[in-house]
Structures are given as structure tokens and as C-alpha cells.
Amino acid sequence: TRPITTICCIGAGYVGGPTMAMIAKKCPQISVTVVDISQPRIDAWNSSELPIYEPGLDEIVFECRGKNLFFSTDVEGAIRDCEMIFVSVNTPTKKTGLGKGKAADLTYWELAARTIAACSESDKIIVEKSTVPVRTAEAIEKVLQRNCPHDGVRFDILSNPEFLAEGTAIVDLDAPDRVLIGGKIENAKGQAAVDALVGVYSNWVPKENILTANLWSAELSKLAANAFLAQRISSINAMSALCEATGADVQQVSHAIGTDTRIGSKFLNASVGFGGSCFQKDILNLAYICECHGLPEVAEYWHSVVGMNDYQKSRFVKRMISAMFNTISGKKISMLGYAFKKDTGDTRESPAIDVGHGLIEDGAKLNIYDPKVAAAQIALDMGEEAMKSITCCKTHTESLTGAHAVCIMTEWDEFKTYDWEAIYGVMQKPAFVFDGRLILDHQKLKDIGFIVYALGKPLDPFLCSAEGAP
Ligand code: NAD
Ligand code: UDX
């Protein structure tokens, strides 16, 4: 197979941007153009302030941009001029119509496919980078074949799901556990397309880490991987509730079970709930696919992972309210962290959104501080009505001064290094800490005078007595 020299990526988001930057860095012989329909997004990729925050990303983009990495809104031109097209558009949960609230919305994907069909004048290898329902490649192939005005143009479709996690995207892309490539390996042309993509990754990923599979296995593996990861979090979160009820300590339980090599230690951190744009969306989609295939029991099983996540968020809010003498009306609560995890400014499906709404519904006033999330994003997520009860703070001190309680929503490292003694001094008394990420030194906080609630940890006697108080 002739090595690929021109790549285009449709969708300059959290996946398209970093992934293409990494390909450009590792393959100086390949020209990579990332296109998007959003002019502001492309402008930001071409500026000194990139549209997403991701440790290590700036360096790579600044190194390759203008050499073999380009950002553009000329979608048609980029499609025409390349050999391989990655499609990395968003595939959110459908908001209306059939499968609303469950199925993946493939509007953007289909639009991208129609554009590819309309402007392709030569053979193209199409790479599904977006997370899609199993058998999407089949539908996309039909759209491509039936809409291409030029005779004899061949489209080979591959599935190459992305496993990067936000906050560690560059490290994940640099040394992936594995790269998965699905294609029609049963025929020679399909195998050649797979080989072409293997050729791209082989520039830096060891051959044994590049897995090939049939198309449907690759598509389904992505949904399965996210479902398994989220399932672990819901399982340990379920344990956190039981720990609080029994006096066990969830971190000790997690350590004890994680040392069993069959279970493994990763993704066993109890939290206020998982967030991010992928887990919930992909599980709902997986469950919907199960339903469509007449497997309601399987659908129900996966649904329960999302159900446990919702329970964990509402349990946290209830715990806060009951601890604070069953009323938070008019009380100022400092929310430290708003992003769905540390080292990202992304707020999609962040547990802070649901917890924030829960607290505001009970009359609280929120002072939100996050090192990377802009006030405008918080306003967009929370809505106009809730914003009447929210102050977006520029510093943690501003958020904590005069607060009755502080809740930790994101595990930002800087929260651990704050002067908690000084913080105690500026808060109302009794001063409460609700640690939804288990990152603080709880004994030290108690010694200072705080009343501490830490998820899944033995309950502070003060909290036990507040529980059920009138
Ligand atoms: P995103 O919303 O950040 O980016 C998608 C981009 O596609 C947007 O900038 C949008 O303007 C653009 N777009 C949509 N339709 C287009 C079109 N027809 N032509 C050109 N541009 C178009 O989304 P994301 O987080 O990068 O996710 C992309 C896909 O990757 C999703 O399917 C997601 O499930 C999957 N994924 C995401 C992650 C993650 O960590 N965010 C990880 C793995 C997989
Ligand atoms: C996830 C998958 O990890 C990644 O492979 C896929 O490509 C996209 O979806 P992402 O959502 O970016 O990545 O971050 P991840 O690290 O998986 O965290 C998701 C959520 O789970 C976060 O809210 C995080 O705080 C939470 N989490 C993670 C826990 O609550 N406990 C854990 O032990 C791990």
C-alpha cells in the first residue's frame, strides 16, 4: 500500500484537534488539515489561545501549525485534496423524535458524509473517529455511494474509535494502550484501507498495540469500553453509600479489591458522579441499541449504571442539606471545581451542574470557582433562572469568604494546597466541607474545626446527629 500523505479531519473539537495535532507531530511527511463549520472555533485554533485546554496541546500545535498542520473552514477543499478523511464530529444524544433521550443523533455525521460524497473527485478512505452506534458504517456507505456525482470514486470505510480521556489526551495519544482499526478485512480492498491507516499509526505506535477487527466489532468495542469504565465507577459509588451506612471506608475497600489483579486498581475512585460528554451518552445509546434488538434485559442492566450515577449526585445534595440542619435556604455555598474532571475546562455533563441545581432548588446561593471554566460557560449550562443564585468567582478566596459550606466538585490539584486554616477563618461557623472527590486531608480539616463529610468515609458524629434533625 502507498503511504498516506494527505489527511483531512472533519470536526475540530476535543477529539479532532488533539488527535490530528499528534498525527502531524509524529508524521512530518503527512499534511494534516482540520476543518470545521464553526468559524470561531477555527479562528481560535489559528490563534495563540486554543479553543480547548489540554495539558501539552499548545506546544504541539504551535510546533506543527503552518508546517504540516492546518485549521480551516474550507471543508470542501480539504475533502477534495486528501486521501484519507477522519470524521470527528459530535454525536450527542437525540433531543427530539424517535429514540429521544437515548439514541445517538447522527445529523452531523450524515451531513459530513453528504459533503464528502458531493466533493470527492478521487478515492477516499473514510475513518469513523466519532463514537457511533454499531453498524453506522453501513448507513454511511450508502449515503456516500448514492450521493457522489463522480463516477468510479471508491469509498472505503474504517472504524477507528478514539479512547483518549480529556485532561490526559496528549499522553493517551502519544502512548495509547491500543489503537483499534475496524474494516472490511474479508476483502483485499478493505484490507488495503486498514493497512493504510495502520501505516499512519505505525509512525509511533508499536505494531503489537495496533489491533484490527471487523467493522462492527470496532464500533461496538468503543461503546463497550465506555460502558465498562462507567460501570466500575457506579459500582464503587454504590459501595460508597454502603460504606457510609456501615462505617467502612470506601478508599480502603477500593484499595483492597483493586489489588486483585483480576479487578485492577484503576477507575475505582468513588466520586460525586461521573461526568463528561461520553459515558452517559454512550451508555444510553448502547441500551437503546439493545432495546432495538429485542434485548430489554441487557438494556436495563446498562441503564442501571446511569441510574446509580444519578442517585450518587442526588445523594450528595441530600447529604449536604441534612448536614446543614435540613435547611440551606439563603446559605452561601462555595463550589470549588465545576469542570467534569481536573485538567480540562470541559463542563459537559459535569456533576457540578446537577448538584448546583439541587442546591439552588433548596434556596442556596452558590459561589462557583473553577481554575479553567469561564463564567459564560457556567451561565450557559445553568440557565438564566439559576444564575440569579450564582456568583462566578475569580479566586477561591472570593468564593469561600462568608460561605457556610464548601463542596469539592472537581479534583483540581490546587485545592489540596490551599491554606485551609485561613479558609476556616473567613467562613461562617460551623464551617462545613463536603468532599465529593476525596482529595483533601480530612483529619487535618477536622483538627482545624471543620465539620467534614467525605463520600464513602465513616460519618462524622456531628453529621450523624444532624441526619434526620427537624
Ligand atoms: P466536539 O463537539 O468538541 O467537536 C465536534 C466538532 O465538529 C464541532 O466543532 C462541530 O462544529 C464540528 N462539526 C459538526 N458537524 C460538522 C460538519 N458537518 N462539518 C464540519 N464540522 C462539523 O466533540 P468531541 O468531544 O470532539 O467529540 C467528537 C466525537 O468523538 C463524538 O462522537 C464523541 O463521542 C467522540 N469521542 C469524544 C471523546 C472526548 O473525550 N471528548 C473521546 C472519545 C470519543
Ligand atoms: C472517557 C474514557 O475514559 C475515554 O476512554 C473515552 O475516550 C472518552 O470518555 P473522559 O470522559 O474524558 O474519558 O474522562 P474519564 O477520565 O474517563 O472520566 C470520566 C468521568 O468519570 C469524570 O467525571 C471523572 O471524574 C469520573 N471518574 C473517573 C470517577 O468518578 N472515578 C474514577 O475512578 C475515574
Coordinates of C-alpha atoms and ligand atoms in Angstrom, one line a residue:
T1 CA 0.0 0.0 0.0
R2 CA 1.2 3.5 -0.9
P3 CA 1.7 5.5 2.3
I4 CA -0.8 8.3 3.0
T5 CA 0.5 11.8 2.6
T6 CA -2.7 13.9 2.9
I7 CA -5.2 13.7 5.7
C8 CA -8.3 15.8 6.4
C9 CA -10.3 15.7 9.6
I10 CA -13.9 17.0 9.8
G11 CA -14.6 18.3 13.3
A12 CA -12.1 20.4 15.2
G13 CA -13.3 19.5 18.7
Y14 CA -11.8 17.8 21.7
V15 CA -11.0 14.7 19.7
G16 CA -10.3 16.1 16.2
G17 CA -7.9 18.8 17.4
P18 CA -5.6 16.9 19.7
T19 CA -5.7 13.7 17.6
M20 CA -4.7 15.5 14.4
A21 CA -2.0 17.5 16.2
M22 CA -0.5 14.3 17.4
I23 CA -0.6 12.7 13.9
A24 CA 1.0 15.9 12.4
K25 CA 3.8 15.8 15.1
K26 CA 4.6 12.2 14.6
C27 CA 4.3 12.1 10.8
P28 CA 6.0 15.2 9.4
Q29 CA 5.6 13.6 5.9
I30 CA 1.8 13.9 6.2
S31 CA -0.1 17.1 5.6
V32 CA -3.0 17.3 8.0
T33 CA -5.9 19.7 7.6
V34 CA -8.5 20.0 10.3
V35 CA -11.8 21.6 9.2
D36 CA -14.9 22.7 11.0
I37 CA -18.1 24.5 10.2
S38 CA -17.6 26.8 13.2
Q39 CA -15.6 29.8 12.2
P40 CA -14.9 31.0 15.8
R41 CA -13.5 27.5 16.6
I42 CA -11.2 27.5 13.6
D43 CA -10.1 31.1 14.4
A44 CA -9.3 30.0 17.9
W45 CA -7.2 27.0 16.6
N46 CA -5.3 29.5 14.5
S47 CA -4.7 31.9 17.4
S48 CA -2.5 31.9 20.4
E49 CA -5.4 30.9 22.6
L50 CA -6.6 27.4 21.6
P51 CA -10.3 26.6 22.0
I52 CA -9.7 23.8 24.4
Y53 CA -7.4 23.4 27.4
E54 CA -5.4 20.2 27.4
P55 CA -2.0 19.9 29.0
G56 CA 0.8 19.7 26.4
L57 CA -1.5 20.5 23.5
D58 CA -0.3 24.1 22.9
E59 CA 3.3 23.1 22.4
I60 CA 2.4 20.5 19.7
V61 CA 0.0 22.8 17.9
F62 CA 2.4 25.7 17.9
E63 CA 5.2 23.5 16.7
C64 CA 3.3 22.0 13.7
R65 CA 0.8 24.7 12.8
G66 CA 1.6 26.2 9.4
K67 CA 4.1 23.4 8.6
N68 CA 2.0 20.2 8.2
L69 CA -1.0 21.1 10.4
F70 CA -3.6 23.4 9.2
F71 CA -7.0 24.6 10.5
S72 CA -9.6 25.8 8.1
T73 CA -13.3 26.2 7.3
D74 CA -12.8 25.2 3.7
V75 CA -14.4 21.8 4.3
E76 CA -15.0 21.1 0.6
G77 CA -11.5 22.0 -0.5
A78 CA -9.9 19.9 2.2
I79 CA -12.0 16.9 1.3
R80 CA -11.2 17.2 -2.4
D81 CA -7.4 17.4 -1.8
C82 CA -6.9 14.5 0.6
E83 CA -6.6 10.7 0.5
M84 CA -7.9 9.9 4.0
I85 CA -10.7 11.7 5.9
F86 CA -11.2 11.3 9.6
V87 CA -14.8 12.2 10.7
S88 CA -14.7 13.5 14.3
V89 CA -18.0 15.4 14.5
N90 CA -20.2 15.4 17.6
T91 CA -22.7 12.6 18.1
P92 CA -24.8 13.8 21.0
T93 CA -27.9 12.1 22.5
K94 CA -31.0 12.8 20.4
K95 CA -33.2 15.6 22.0
T96 CA -36.3 15.0 19.9
G97 CA -38.0 12.4 17.8
L98 CA -37.6 8.6 17.7
G99 CA -35.2 7.5 20.4
K100 CA -35.2 10.9 22.1
G101 CA -33.1 11.0 25.2
K102 CA -31.4 7.7 24.3
A103 CA -30.3 7.2 20.6
A104 CA -27.2 8.9 19.1
D105 CA -28.0 11.9 17.0
L106 CA -26.2 11.3 13.7
T107 CA -27.3 14.5 12.0
Y108 CA -23.8 16.0 12.0
W109 CA -22.3 12.7 10.8
E110 CA -24.7 12.4 7.9
L111 CA -24.2 16.0 6.9
A112 CA -20.4 15.3 6.9
A113 CA -20.9 12.2 4.8
R114 CA -23.1 14.1 2.3
T115 CA -20.5 16.8 2.0
I116 CA -17.8 14.1 1.4
A117 CA -19.9 12.5 -1.3
A118 CA -20.6 15.8 -3.0
C119 CA -17.0 17.0 -3.3
S120 CA -14.9 13.8 -3.6
E121 CA -13.3 13.6 -7.1
S122 CA -10.9 10.7 -6.2
D123 CA -10.9 7.6 -4.0
K124 CA -11.1 8.3 -0.2
I125 CA -10.6 6.3 2.9
I126 CA -13.2 7.4 5.4
V127 CA -12.3 6.9 9.1
E128 CA -15.0 6.9 11.7
K129 CA -13.4 8.7 14.7
S130 CA -16.7 9.8 16.3
T131 CA -18.3 7.3 18.6
V132 CA -21.3 5.9 16.7
P133 CA -23.9 3.2 17.0
V134 CA -22.8 -0.3 15.8
R135 CA -23.4 -0.7 12.0
T136 CA -23.2 3.1 11.3
A137 CA -20.6 2.4 8.7
E138 CA -23.2 0.5 6.7
A139 CA -25.6 3.5 6.6
I140 CA -22.7 5.9 5.9
E141 CA -21.5 3.8 3.0
K142 CA -25.0 4.1 1.4
V143 CA -25.0 7.8 1.8
L144 CA -21.6 8.1 0.2
Q145 CA -22.2 5.8 -2.7
R146 CA -25.6 7.2 -3.6
N147 CA -24.7 10.9 -3.4
C148 CA -21.3 11.0 -5.2
P149 CA -21.8 12.8 -8.6
H150 CA -18.4 11.5 -9.9
D151 CA -18.2 8.0 -11.5
G152 CA -15.8 5.4 -10.2
V153 CA -15.0 7.2 -6.9
R154 CA -14.4 4.5 -4.3
F155 CA -15.0 5.0 -0.6
D156 CA -13.5 2.6 2.0
I157 CA -14.9 3.0 5.5
L158 CA -12.9 2.2 8.6
S159 CA -13.9 2.4 12.2
N160 CA -11.1 3.9 14.4
P161 CA -12.7 4.8 17.7
E162 CA -10.8 7.2 20.0
F163 CA -10.0 6.2 23.5
L164 CA -8.3 9.3 24.8
A165 CA -9.5 10.9 28.0
E166 CA -9.7 14.6 28.5
G167 CA -7.1 16.1 30.7
T168 CA -4.6 13.4 29.6
A169 CA -5.3 13.4 25.9
I170 CA -1.8 14.1 24.8
V171 CA -0.3 11.4 27.0
D172 CA -3.0 9.0 25.8
L173 CA -2.4 9.8 22.1
D174 CA 1.4 9.6 22.5
A175 CA 1.3 6.2 24.1
P176 CA -2.1 4.6 23.6
D177 CA -2.8 1.3 25.3
R178 CA -4.0 0.2 21.9
V179 CA -5.3 1.6 18.6
L180 CA -8.3 -0.2 17.2
I181 CA -9.0 -0.3 13.5
G182 CA -12.1 -2.0 12.1
G183 CA -12.6 -2.6 8.4
K184 CA -13.8 -5.0 5.8
I185 CA -10.8 -7.2 6.3
E186 CA -12.5 -10.0 4.5
N187 CA -11.8 -8.4 1.1
A188 CA -8.5 -7.2 -0.4
K189 CA -9.5 -3.5 -0.9
G190 CA -10.9 -3.4 2.7
Q191 CA -7.6 -4.9 4.0
A192 CA -5.6 -2.3 2.0
A193 CA -7.5 0.5 3.6
V194 CA -6.9 -0.9 7.0
D195 CA -3.2 -1.3 6.1
A196 CA -3.1 2.4 5.1
L197 CA -4.3 3.5 8.5
V198 CA -2.1 1.1 10.3
G199 CA 0.7 2.7 8.3
V200 CA -0.1 6.1 9.7
Y201 CA -0.2 4.9 13.4
S202 CA 2.9 2.8 12.9
N203 CA 4.9 6.0 12.8
W204 CA 4.8 6.0 16.6
V205 CA 2.6 3.2 17.9
P206 CA 4.2 -0.3 18.3
K207 CA 2.7 -2.7 15.8
E208 CA 1.5 -5.1 18.6
N209 CA -0.6 -2.2 20.0
I210 CA -2.5 -1.7 16.8
L211 CA -5.5 -4.1 16.8
T212 CA -7.5 -4.8 13.7
A213 CA -11.1 -6.1 13.8
N214 CA -14.2 -6.3 11.7
L215 CA -16.1 -3.0 11.4
W216 CA -18.9 -4.0 13.7
S217 CA -16.6 -5.2 16.4
A218 CA -14.6 -2.0 16.3
E219 CA -17.8 0.2 16.5
L220 CA -19.2 -1.8 19.4
S221 CA -15.9 -2.0 21.3
K222 CA -16.0 1.7 21.8
L223 CA -19.4 1.7 23.4
A224 CA -18.5 -1.4 25.4
A225 CA -15.3 0.2 26.7
N226 CA -17.1 3.3 27.9
A227 CA -19.9 1.2 29.5
F228 CA -17.4 -1.0 31.3
L229 CA -15.4 2.0 32.6
A230 CA -18.5 3.8 33.8
Q231 CA -19.8 0.6 35.4
R232 CA -16.7 0.5 37.6
I233 CA -17.4 4.0 38.8
S234 CA -21.0 3.3 39.5
S235 CA -20.1 0.1 41.3
I236 CA -17.6 1.8 43.6
N237 CA -20.1 4.7 44.1
A238 CA -22.7 2.1 45.1
M239 CA -20.2 0.8 47.7
S240 CA -19.6 4.4 48.9
A241 CA -23.2 4.6 50.1
L242 CA -22.9 1.2 51.8
C243 CA -19.7 2.3 53.4
E244 CA -21.3 5.4 55.0
A245 CA -24.1 3.2 56.3
T246 CA -21.8 0.6 57.9
G247 CA -18.7 2.6 58.9
A248 CA -16.5 1.0 56.3
D249 CA -14.1 3.3 54.3
V250 CA -14.6 3.3 50.5
Q251 CA -10.9 4.1 49.8
Q252 CA -9.8 1.1 51.9
V253 CA -12.3 -1.1 50.2
S254 CA -11.3 0.2 46.8
H255 CA -7.6 -0.5 47.6
A256 CA -8.3 -3.9 48.9
I257 CA -10.3 -5.0 45.9
G258 CA -8.1 -3.2 43.4
T259 CA -5.0 -5.2 44.4
D260 CA -6.7 -8.3 43.0
T261 CA -5.1 -8.4 39.6
R262 CA -8.4 -9.7 38.1
I263 CA -10.1 -6.4 39.2
G264 CA -7.2 -3.9 38.9
S265 CA -6.8 -0.6 40.7
K266 CA -7.8 1.9 38.0
F267 CA -11.2 3.7 37.8
L268 CA -12.2 2.8 41.3
N269 CA -12.2 6.3 42.8
A270 CA -15.6 7.0 44.4
S271 CA -16.9 10.4 43.4
V272 CA -19.9 12.6 43.3
G273 CA -20.6 11.0 40.0
F274 CA -19.1 10.6 36.6
G275 CA -19.5 13.4 34.0
G276 CA -18.1 14.2 30.6
S277 CA -19.6 14.1 27.2
C278 CA -19.1 10.3 26.7
F279 CA -20.1 8.0 29.4
Q280 CA -23.8 8.8 29.8
K281 CA -24.4 9.4 26.1
D282 CA -22.7 6.2 25.1
I283 CA -24.4 4.0 27.7
L284 CA -27.8 5.4 26.8
N285 CA -27.0 4.7 23.2
L286 CA -25.8 1.2 24.0
A287 CA -29.0 0.5 25.9
Y288 CA -31.1 1.9 23.1
I289 CA -29.4 -0.4 20.6
C290 CA -30.1 -3.4 22.9
E291 CA -33.8 -2.4 23.1
C292 CA -33.9 -2.1 19.3
H293 CA -32.5 -5.7 19.0
G294 CA -35.1 -7.0 21.4
L295 CA -32.8 -7.3 24.4
P296 CA -34.6 -5.3 27.1
E297 CA -32.9 -7.1 30.0
V298 CA -29.5 -6.2 28.6
A299 CA -30.6 -2.6 28.1
E300 CA -31.9 -2.5 31.7
Y301 CA -28.6 -3.7 33.0
W302 CA -26.6 -0.9 31.4
H303 CA -29.3 1.7 32.3
S304 CA -28.7 0.9 35.9
V305 CA -25.2 2.3 35.6
V306 CA -26.6 5.7 34.7
G307 CA -29.3 5.3 37.3
M308 CA -26.6 4.8 40.0
N309 CA -24.8 7.9 38.8
D310 CA -27.9 10.0 39.2
Y311 CA -28.5 8.5 42.6
Q312 CA -25.0 9.4 43.7
K313 CA -25.4 13.1 42.7
S314 CA -28.8 13.4 44.4
R315 CA -27.5 11.6 47.5
F316 CA -24.7 14.1 47.7
V317 CA -27.1 17.0 47.6
K318 CA -29.4 15.4 50.3
R319 CA -26.4 14.8 52.5
M320 CA -25.4 18.4 52.3
I321 CA -28.9 19.6 53.1
S322 CA -29.4 17.3 56.0
A323 CA -26.0 18.0 57.5
M324 CA -26.7 21.7 57.4
F325 CA -29.7 21.3 59.8
N326 CA -32.1 20.5 56.9
T327 CA -32.0 24.0 55.6
I328 CA -29.7 25.7 53.1
S329 CA -32.2 28.4 52.2
G330 CA -30.3 31.7 51.9
K331 CA -27.0 30.0 52.8
K332 CA -23.9 30.7 50.8
I333 CA -22.2 27.6 49.5
S334 CA -18.8 27.7 47.9
M335 CA -18.4 25.3 45.0
L336 CA -14.8 24.5 44.2
G337 CA -14.5 23.0 40.8
Y338 CA -17.0 22.9 38.1
A339 CA -15.3 21.0 35.2
F340 CA -16.3 17.3 34.9
K341 CA -12.7 16.4 35.9
K342 CA -9.4 18.1 36.6
D343 CA -7.1 19.5 33.8
T344 CA -9.9 20.3 31.5
G345 CA -12.2 23.3 31.0
D346 CA -14.9 21.0 29.7
T347 CA -18.2 21.1 31.6
R348 CA -20.3 18.7 29.5
E349 CA -22.5 16.5 31.9
S350 CA -20.4 17.7 34.8
P351 CA -21.9 16.5 38.1
A352 CA -21.5 20.1 39.3
I353 CA -24.4 21.1 37.1
D354 CA -26.9 18.7 38.8
V355 CA -25.5 19.3 42.2
G356 CA -25.7 23.0 41.6
H357 CA -29.3 22.8 40.5
G358 CA -30.2 20.6 43.5
L359 CA -28.7 23.1 46.0
I360 CA -30.3 26.1 44.3
E361 CA -33.7 24.4 44.3
D362 CA -33.4 24.3 48.1
G363 CA -32.7 28.0 48.2
A364 CA -28.8 28.1 48.4
K365 CA -26.7 30.8 47.0
L366 CA -23.7 29.4 45.1
N367 CA -20.2 30.9 44.7
I368 CA -18.6 28.9 42.0
Y369 CA -14.8 28.9 41.4
D370 CA -13.0 26.8 38.8
P371 CA -9.5 27.4 37.6
K372 CA -10.4 26.7 33.9
V373 CA -14.1 27.3 33.4
A374 CA -15.3 30.7 32.2
A375 CA -18.3 32.4 33.8
A376 CA -20.0 32.5 30.4
Q377 CA -19.9 28.7 30.2
I378 CA -21.4 28.3 33.7
A379 CA -24.2 30.7 32.7
L380 CA -24.9 28.7 29.6
D381 CA -25.0 25.4 31.5
M382 CA -27.0 26.6 34.5
G383 CA -29.6 28.8 32.7
E384 CA -30.9 32.3 33.4
E385 CA -33.1 31.4 36.4
A386 CA -30.4 29.5 38.3
M387 CA -27.8 32.3 37.6
K388 CA -29.9 34.6 39.9
S389 CA -28.5 32.4 42.7
I390 CA -24.9 32.1 41.4
T391 CA -21.8 34.2 41.7
C392 CA -18.9 33.2 39.4
C393 CA -15.7 33.9 41.4
K394 CA -12.3 34.7 40.0
T395 CA -10.4 33.3 43.0
H396 CA -11.1 30.6 45.5
T397 CA -10.9 33.1 48.4
E398 CA -13.7 35.2 46.8
S399 CA -15.8 32.0 46.6
L400 CA -15.1 31.0 50.2
T401 CA -15.4 34.3 52.1
G402 CA -18.5 34.3 54.2
A403 CA -19.6 30.8 53.0
H404 CA -21.4 28.4 55.3
A405 CA -20.1 25.4 53.4
V406 CA -17.7 24.4 50.7
C407 CA -18.2 21.4 48.3
I408 CA -15.5 20.0 46.2
M409 CA -16.8 19.0 42.7
T410 CA -13.6 18.6 40.7
E411 CA -10.3 17.1 41.9
W412 CA -8.1 20.0 40.9
D413 CA -4.6 19.6 42.5
E414 CA -4.6 23.2 43.6
F415 CA -7.5 22.6 46.1
K416 CA -5.2 20.4 48.1
T417 CA -2.6 23.1 48.6
Y418 CA -4.9 25.8 49.8
D419 CA -4.3 27.3 53.3
W420 CA -7.4 25.6 54.9
E421 CA -6.7 27.2 58.2
A422 CA -7.0 30.7 56.6
I423 CA -10.1 29.5 54.8
Y424 CA -11.7 28.4 58.1
G425 CA -11.1 31.9 59.3
V426 CA -13.1 33.6 56.6
M427 CA -16.1 31.1 56.6
Q428 CA -19.3 31.2 58.7
K429 CA -19.4 28.8 61.6
P430 CA -20.0 25.9 61.9
A431 CA -17.9 25.6 58.7
F432 CA -18.7 22.5 56.6
V433 CA -16.6 20.8 54.0
F434 CA -18.3 18.3 51.6
D435 CA -15.6 16.5 49.7
G436 CA -17.1 14.9 46.6
R437 CA -13.7 13.8 45.2
L438 CA -11.9 12.6 48.3
I439 CA -8.9 14.8 47.7
L440 CA -8.5 16.7 51.0
D441 CA -6.8 15.8 54.2
H442 CA -9.9 15.2 56.2
Q443 CA -8.3 14.7 59.6
K444 CA -6.4 17.9 59.2
L445 CA -9.6 19.7 58.3
K446 CA -11.3 18.3 61.4
D447 CA -8.4 19.4 63.6
I448 CA -8.8 22.9 62.2
G449 CA -12.5 22.9 63.3
F450 CA -14.4 22.0 60.1
I451 CA -17.3 19.6 60.0
V452 CA -16.3 17.2 57.2
Y453 CA -18.4 15.0 55.0
A454 CA -16.3 12.8 52.7
L455 CA -18.0 10.5 50.3
G456 CA -17.9 6.8 51.4
K457 CA -16.0 7.6 54.6
P458 CA -17.2 6.9 58.1
L459 CA -19.6 9.7 59.1
D460 CA -18.6 12.5 61.4
P461 CA -20.6 12.1 64.6
F462 CA -21.9 15.6 64.1
L463 CA -23.3 14.6 60.7
C464 CA -24.9 11.5 62.2
S465 CA -26.8 13.7 64.7
A466 CA -27.7 16.3 62.0
E467 CA -29.2 13.5 59.9
G468 CA -32.9 13.5 60.4
A469 CA -32.9 16.6 62.5
P470 CA -36.0 18.6 62.1
Ligands
NAD1 P1 -16.9 18.5 19.8 O1 -18.3 19.0 20.0 O2 -15.8 19.1 20.7 O3 -16.4 18.7 18.3 C1 -17.1 18.3 17.2 C2 -16.9 19.4 16.2 O4 -17.5 19.0 14.9 C3 -17.5 20.8 16.5 O5 -16.5 21.8 16.5 C4 -18.5 21.0 15.3 O6 -18.6 22.3 14.9 C5 -17.9 20.1 14.2 N1 -18.9 19.7 13.2 C6 -20.1 19.2 13.4 N2 -20.7 18.9 12.2 C7 -19.8 19.3 11.2 C8 -19.7 19.2 9.8 N3 -20.7 18.7 9.1 N4 -18.7 19.7 9.2 C9 -17.6 20.2 9.8 N5 -17.6 20.3 11.2 C10 -18.6 19.8 11.9 O7 -16.9 16.9 20.0 P2 -15.8 15.9 20.6 O8 -15.8 15.9 22.1 O9 -14.5 16.2 19.9 O10 -16.4 14.5 20.2 C11 -16.4 14.1 18.8 C12 -16.7 12.6 18.7 O11 -15.7 11.9 19.4 C13 -18.0 12.3 19.4 O12 -18.6 11.2 18.7 C14 -17.6 11.7 20.8 O13 -18.5 10.8 21.3 C15 -16.3 11.1 20.4 N6 -15.3 11.0 21.5 C16 -15.1 12.0 22.3 C17 -14.1 12.0 23.3 C18 -13.9 13.1 24.3 O14 -13.1 12.9 25.2 N7 -14.5 14.3 24.1 C19 -13.3 10.8 23.4 C20 -13.6 9.8 22.6 C21 -14.5 9.9 21.6
UDX2 C1 -13.8 8.8 28.9 C2 -13.0 7.5 28.6 O1 -12.1 7.3 29.8 C3 -12.2 7.6 27.4 O2 -11.5 6.4 27.1 C4 -13.1 7.9 26.2 O3 -12.4 8.0 25.0 C5 -13.9 9.1 26.5 O4 -14.6 9.0 27.7 P1 -13.3 11.2 29.7 O5 -14.8 11.3 29.9 O6 -12.6 12.3 29.0 O7 -12.9 9.9 29.0 O8 -12.6 11.1 31.2 P2 -12.5 10.0 32.3 O9 -11.2 10.0 32.9 O10 -13.0 8.7 31.8 O11 -13.6 10.4 33.4 C6 -14.9 10.5 33.2 C7 -15.7 10.8 34.5 O12 -15.5 9.8 35.5 C8 -15.1 12.1 35.2 O13 -16.2 12.8 35.7 C9 -14.2 11.5 36.3 O14 -14.1 12.4 37.3 C10 -15.0 10.3 36.7 N1 -14.2 9.3 37.4 C11 -13.2 8.7 36.7 C12 -14.6 8.9 38.7 O15 -15.5 9.4 39.2 N2 -13.9 7.9 39.3 C13 -12.8 7.2 38.6 O16 -12.2 6.4 39.3 C14 -12.5 7.7 37.3

